[in-house]
Amino acid sequence: MRALLTKVEQDSRLDRAGDRLQKVVLGTLRPRRLRDLLHGVTLGHPLHPAMVQVPVGAWISAAVLDLMPGQRRPATVLVGLGTVSALPAAVAGLNDWAALARDQRRVGLVHAAANTVGMAIYAGSLAARLSGRHGMGRALGFLGLSTVSLGAYIGGHLAYKQGAQVNQSVSELHRMTDGWHSLADMATLPQRTLITREVDDDISVILYRHGDEVTVMLERCPHQSGPLGEGDVQEIDGHACVVCPWHGSAFRLNGGEVMQGPSGNDQQILPTRIQNGVLQTRLP
Ligand code: FES
């Protein structure tokens, strides 16, 4: 299965369908605030994995009830809940998918296809149960659960092997050594300008001075490792934010909260102090 998914990652024949679907998703999910909501910007956490808990929980519970006598009605209610709640979860997933890298989109396409087939089977299961054909409804329920489980496996590969929508910058913290690190002489640090510096020789951070306050933030964008130091500073909802040059995610310079997707994760701010006129930082 792992070898098969590795082949999917590299299969450019999926790109034609993927590119078309991406255009449809980006053209349909507007305005940007809707896309941000679906990415999880409001939560500071990707929304899709949280939303799938409802259909997955409902469908697994329905399968357990299907194995017990006298549970037709609650099982039907749970199959209905799972099928209806899967729709917004799928929309949030498609929204994330449209901002992924090409190899991730290929696997994401197969993940979405498996789950779409699973949802269709569950819709059939619901229709059978509502028309009194409970044996057929149960059989389709188990088939649907097998199909969405396959979809979940592929989704796991996408998230944990390919790193889709996981925080790409936080691993920088694991490489940073303890103690304070000197970054810049305050006397020469310009106001309201993004400056890039390195900690431990290869961990990039950005500095942004505003009066006597200096923000130190990891430079690698949590979305897909874009260089925030090459981004712009823009005011969004009254807050100065750094905007990633790759896909436009924006992070508050005062706090690191994500203000604009496709990142669903906040960016890490590092503690600072000034010692003898020198700005220093350390691990949080
Ligand atoms: S890398 Fe995609 S928004 Fe930064």
Coordinates of C-alpha atoms and ligand atoms in Angstrom, one line a residue:
M1 CA 0.0 0.0 0.0
R2 CA 2.9 2.4 0.9
A3 CA 4.6 1.6 -2.5
L4 CA 1.3 2.2 -4.3
L5 CA 0.8 5.6 -2.6
T6 CA 4.4 6.5 -3.5
K7 CA 3.5 5.8 -7.1
V8 CA 0.4 8.0 -6.8
E9 CA 2.5 10.8 -5.5
Q10 CA 4.6 10.6 -8.7
D11 CA 1.8 9.9 -11.2
S12 CA 1.4 13.0 -13.3
R13 CA -1.6 11.5 -15.1
L14 CA -3.6 12.7 -12.2
D15 CA -2.7 16.3 -12.8
R16 CA -5.2 17.1 -15.5
A17 CA -8.2 16.1 -13.3
G18 CA -6.5 17.7 -10.3
D19 CA -5.9 21.0 -12.1
R20 CA -9.5 21.2 -13.3
L21 CA -10.9 20.4 -9.8
Q22 CA -8.5 23.0 -8.2
K23 CA -9.9 25.7 -10.6
V24 CA -13.5 24.7 -9.7
V25 CA -12.7 24.8 -5.9
L26 CA -10.9 28.1 -6.0
G27 CA -13.6 29.6 -8.3
T28 CA -16.4 28.4 -6.1
L29 CA -15.2 29.0 -2.5
R30 CA -15.3 32.8 -2.3
P31 CA -14.8 35.2 -0.7
R32 CA -11.4 34.7 0.9
R33 CA -13.0 34.9 4.4
L34 CA -15.0 31.8 3.6
R35 CA -11.8 30.0 2.6
D36 CA -10.0 31.2 5.7
L37 CA -12.9 29.9 7.9
L38 CA -12.7 26.5 6.2
H39 CA -8.9 26.4 6.6
G40 CA -9.4 26.9 10.3
V41 CA -7.9 30.4 10.5
T42 CA -10.4 31.5 13.2
L43 CA -9.4 28.5 15.3
G44 CA -5.6 28.7 14.7
H45 CA -5.9 25.0 13.9
P46 CA -6.8 23.2 10.6
L47 CA -10.6 22.7 10.6
H48 CA -10.9 19.6 8.3
P49 CA -9.4 17.0 10.7
A50 CA -11.7 18.3 13.5
M51 CA -14.8 18.2 11.2
V52 CA -14.3 14.6 10.1
Q53 CA -14.7 13.5 13.8
V54 CA -18.5 13.8 13.4
P55 CA -19.1 11.6 10.4
V56 CA -16.4 9.1 11.4
G57 CA -17.8 8.9 15.0
A58 CA -21.4 8.6 13.7
W59 CA -20.6 5.9 11.1
I60 CA -18.5 3.8 13.5
S61 CA -21.2 4.0 16.2
A62 CA -23.8 3.0 13.6
A63 CA -21.7 0.0 12.6
V64 CA -21.6 -1.1 16.3
L65 CA -25.4 -0.7 16.6
D66 CA -25.9 -2.7 13.4
L67 CA -24.3 -5.6 15.2
M68 CA -26.8 -5.4 18.1
P69 CA -30.5 -6.4 18.0
G70 CA -33.3 -3.8 18.1
Q71 CA -31.1 -0.8 17.2
R72 CA -32.4 -0.1 13.7
R73 CA -33.7 3.4 14.5
P74 CA -30.7 4.8 16.3
A75 CA -28.4 3.2 13.7
T76 CA -30.4 5.0 10.9
V77 CA -30.2 8.3 12.8
L78 CA -26.4 7.9 13.1
V79 CA -26.0 7.0 9.4
G80 CA -28.0 10.1 8.5
L81 CA -25.9 12.3 10.8
G82 CA -22.7 10.9 9.4
T83 CA -23.8 11.4 5.8
V84 CA -25.0 15.0 6.3
S85 CA -22.0 16.1 8.4
A86 CA -19.5 14.6 5.9
L87 CA -20.5 17.2 3.3
P88 CA -19.1 20.3 5.1
A89 CA -16.1 18.3 6.2
A90 CA -15.5 17.4 2.5
V91 CA -15.8 21.0 1.5
A92 CA -13.2 22.0 4.2
G93 CA -10.9 19.2 2.9
L94 CA -11.2 20.3 -0.7
N95 CA -10.4 23.9 0.3
D96 CA -7.2 22.7 2.0
W97 CA -6.4 20.4 -0.9
A98 CA -6.5 23.3 -3.4
A99 CA -3.6 25.0 -1.7
L100 CA -1.3 21.9 -1.5
A101 CA 1.8 21.1 -3.5
R102 CA 1.3 19.0 -6.7
D103 CA 2.5 15.6 -5.2
Q104 CA 0.2 16.2 -2.2
R105 CA -2.7 17.1 -4.5
R106 CA -2.3 13.8 -6.4
V107 CA -2.7 11.7 -3.2
G108 CA -5.4 14.1 -2.0
L109 CA -7.4 13.5 -5.1
V110 CA -7.4 9.7 -4.4
H111 CA -8.3 10.4 -0.8
A112 CA -11.2 12.6 -1.9
A113 CA -12.3 10.0 -4.5
A114 CA -12.4 7.2 -1.9
N115 CA -14.3 9.3 0.6
T116 CA -16.8 10.5 -2.1
V117 CA -17.5 6.8 -3.0
G118 CA -17.9 6.1 0.7
M119 CA -20.3 8.9 1.1
A120 CA -22.4 7.8 -1.8
I121 CA -22.5 4.2 -0.4
Y122 CA -23.7 5.7 3.0
A123 CA -26.3 7.7 1.2
G124 CA -27.5 4.4 -0.4
S125 CA -27.5 2.8 3.1
L126 CA -29.6 5.6 4.5
A127 CA -32.1 5.4 1.6
A128 CA -32.4 1.6 2.1
R129 CA -32.9 2.0 5.9
L130 CA -35.6 4.7 5.4
S131 CA -37.4 2.5 2.9
G132 CA -37.5 -0.4 5.4
R133 CA -34.7 -2.5 3.7
H134 CA -32.6 -2.7 6.8
G135 CA -30.5 -5.8 5.7
M136 CA -29.4 -3.9 2.6
G137 CA -28.8 -0.7 4.7
R138 CA -26.6 -2.6 7.1
A139 CA -24.6 -4.3 4.3
L140 CA -24.1 -0.9 2.6
G141 CA -23.1 0.6 5.9
F142 CA -20.3 -1.9 6.4
L143 CA -19.2 -1.4 2.8
G144 CA -19.3 2.4 3.3
L145 CA -17.2 2.1 6.5
S146 CA -14.6 0.0 4.7
T147 CA -14.4 2.6 1.9
V148 CA -14.1 5.6 4.1
S149 CA -11.5 3.7 6.2
L150 CA -9.4 3.3 3.1
G151 CA -9.9 7.1 2.5
A152 CA -8.8 7.8 6.0
Y153 CA -5.6 5.6 5.5
I154 CA -4.8 7.7 2.4
G155 CA -5.5 10.9 4.4
G156 CA -3.1 9.7 7.0
H157 CA -0.4 9.2 4.4
L158 CA -1.1 12.7 3.1
A159 CA -0.9 14.3 6.5
Y160 CA 1.8 12.3 8.2
K161 CA 4.1 11.2 5.4
Q162 CA 3.6 14.1 3.0
G163 CA 3.1 16.8 5.7
A164 CA -0.1 18.3 4.2
Q165 CA -1.6 21.0 6.5
V166 CA 0.8 20.1 9.4
N167 CA 2.9 22.9 10.9
Q168 CA 6.0 23.0 8.8
S169 CA 7.9 25.4 11.0
V170 CA 7.6 24.0 14.5
S171 CA 10.4 21.4 13.9
E172 CA 12.8 24.3 13.8
L173 CA 12.3 24.6 17.6
H174 CA 13.4 21.1 18.1
R175 CA 16.8 21.9 16.5
M176 CA 17.4 25.1 18.5
T177 CA 19.8 24.9 21.4
D178 CA 18.9 26.1 24.9
G179 CA 20.0 29.5 26.2
W180 CA 19.9 33.0 24.8
H181 CA 21.1 33.7 21.3
S182 CA 22.3 37.1 20.2
L183 CA 20.6 38.4 17.0
A184 CA 21.3 42.1 16.4
D185 CA 22.6 45.4 17.8
M186 CA 19.5 47.5 18.8
A187 CA 21.3 50.7 17.7
T188 CA 21.4 49.5 14.1
L189 CA 18.1 47.7 13.9
P190 CA 15.8 49.7 11.6
Q191 CA 12.1 50.4 12.4
R192 CA 9.3 48.6 10.7
T193 CA 11.5 46.5 8.4
L194 CA 11.6 42.8 8.1
I195 CA 15.2 41.5 8.9
T196 CA 16.3 37.9 8.6
R197 CA 18.8 36.4 11.0
E198 CA 20.0 32.9 11.9
V199 CA 20.0 31.2 15.2
D200 CA 22.5 28.3 15.6
D201 CA 23.8 29.0 12.1
D202 CA 20.8 27.5 10.2
I203 CA 17.5 28.3 11.9
S204 CA 16.1 31.4 10.2
V205 CA 14.1 33.9 12.2
I206 CA 12.6 37.3 11.2
L207 CA 12.9 40.4 13.3
Y208 CA 10.4 43.3 13.1
R209 CA 11.0 46.4 15.2
H210 CA 8.2 48.7 16.2
G211 CA 9.4 51.4 18.6
D212 CA 11.3 49.7 21.3
E213 CA 9.4 46.4 20.8
V214 CA 10.9 43.8 18.6
T215 CA 9.1 40.7 17.3
V216 CA 11.2 37.6 16.7
M217 CA 9.4 34.9 14.7
L218 CA 10.4 31.7 12.9
E219 CA 10.9 32.5 9.3
R220 CA 9.7 29.2 7.8
C221 CA 6.0 29.5 6.9
P222 CA 3.9 26.9 8.8
H223 CA 2.0 26.2 5.6
Q224 CA 4.7 24.9 3.2
S225 CA 7.9 26.4 4.4
G226 CA 7.7 29.7 2.4
P227 CA 10.3 32.4 3.3
L228 CA 8.4 34.9 5.4
G229 CA 11.5 37.1 5.4
E230 CA 10.8 37.8 1.7
G231 CA 7.1 38.6 2.4
D232 CA 5.4 42.0 2.9
V233 CA 4.2 43.6 6.0
Q234 CA 0.5 44.6 5.7
E235 CA -2.1 45.8 8.1
I236 CA -5.0 43.2 8.3
D237 CA -7.9 43.9 10.6
G238 CA -5.9 46.6 12.3
H239 CA -2.9 44.4 13.0
A240 CA 0.6 44.5 11.4
C241 CA 1.1 41.1 9.7
V242 CA 3.8 39.4 7.7
V243 CA 2.3 38.0 4.5
C244 CA 4.0 34.9 3.0
P245 CA 5.2 35.4 -0.6
W246 CA 4.2 31.9 -1.7
H247 CA 0.4 31.6 -1.0
G248 CA -0.5 34.6 1.0
S249 CA -0.9 33.3 4.5
A250 CA -0.6 36.2 7.0
F251 CA 0.6 36.1 10.6
R252 CA 0.3 38.8 13.3
L253 CA 3.6 40.3 14.1
N254 CA 2.3 40.9 17.6
G255 CA 1.5 37.3 18.7
G256 CA 2.0 35.1 15.6
E257 CA -1.8 34.3 15.2
V258 CA -2.7 33.3 11.6
M259 CA -5.0 36.0 10.1
Q260 CA -5.3 34.7 6.6
G261 CA -5.0 31.2 5.1
P262 CA -4.2 28.8 3.6
S263 CA -2.2 28.1 6.7
G264 CA -4.5 26.8 9.4
N265 CA -1.7 27.2 12.0
D266 CA -0.3 30.1 13.9
Q267 CA 3.4 31.0 13.6
Q268 CA 5.8 30.7 16.5
I269 CA 7.0 33.9 18.2
L270 CA 10.2 33.6 20.2
P271 CA 10.9 35.3 23.6
T272 CA 13.3 38.3 23.5
R273 CA 15.4 40.4 25.8
I274 CA 18.0 43.1 25.4
Q275 CA 21.4 42.7 27.0
N276 CA 23.9 45.5 26.8
G277 CA 22.1 46.9 23.7
V278 CA 22.0 43.5 21.9
L279 CA 18.7 41.8 21.0
Q280 CA 18.6 38.2 22.1
T281 CA 16.2 35.3 21.7
R282 CA 15.7 31.8 23.1
L283 CA 13.3 28.8 22.9
P284 CA 9.8 29.6 24.3
Ligands
FES1 S1 4.1 28.5 2.1 FE1 2.0 28.6 1.6 S2 1.4 30.5 2.5 FE2 3.4 30.3 3.1

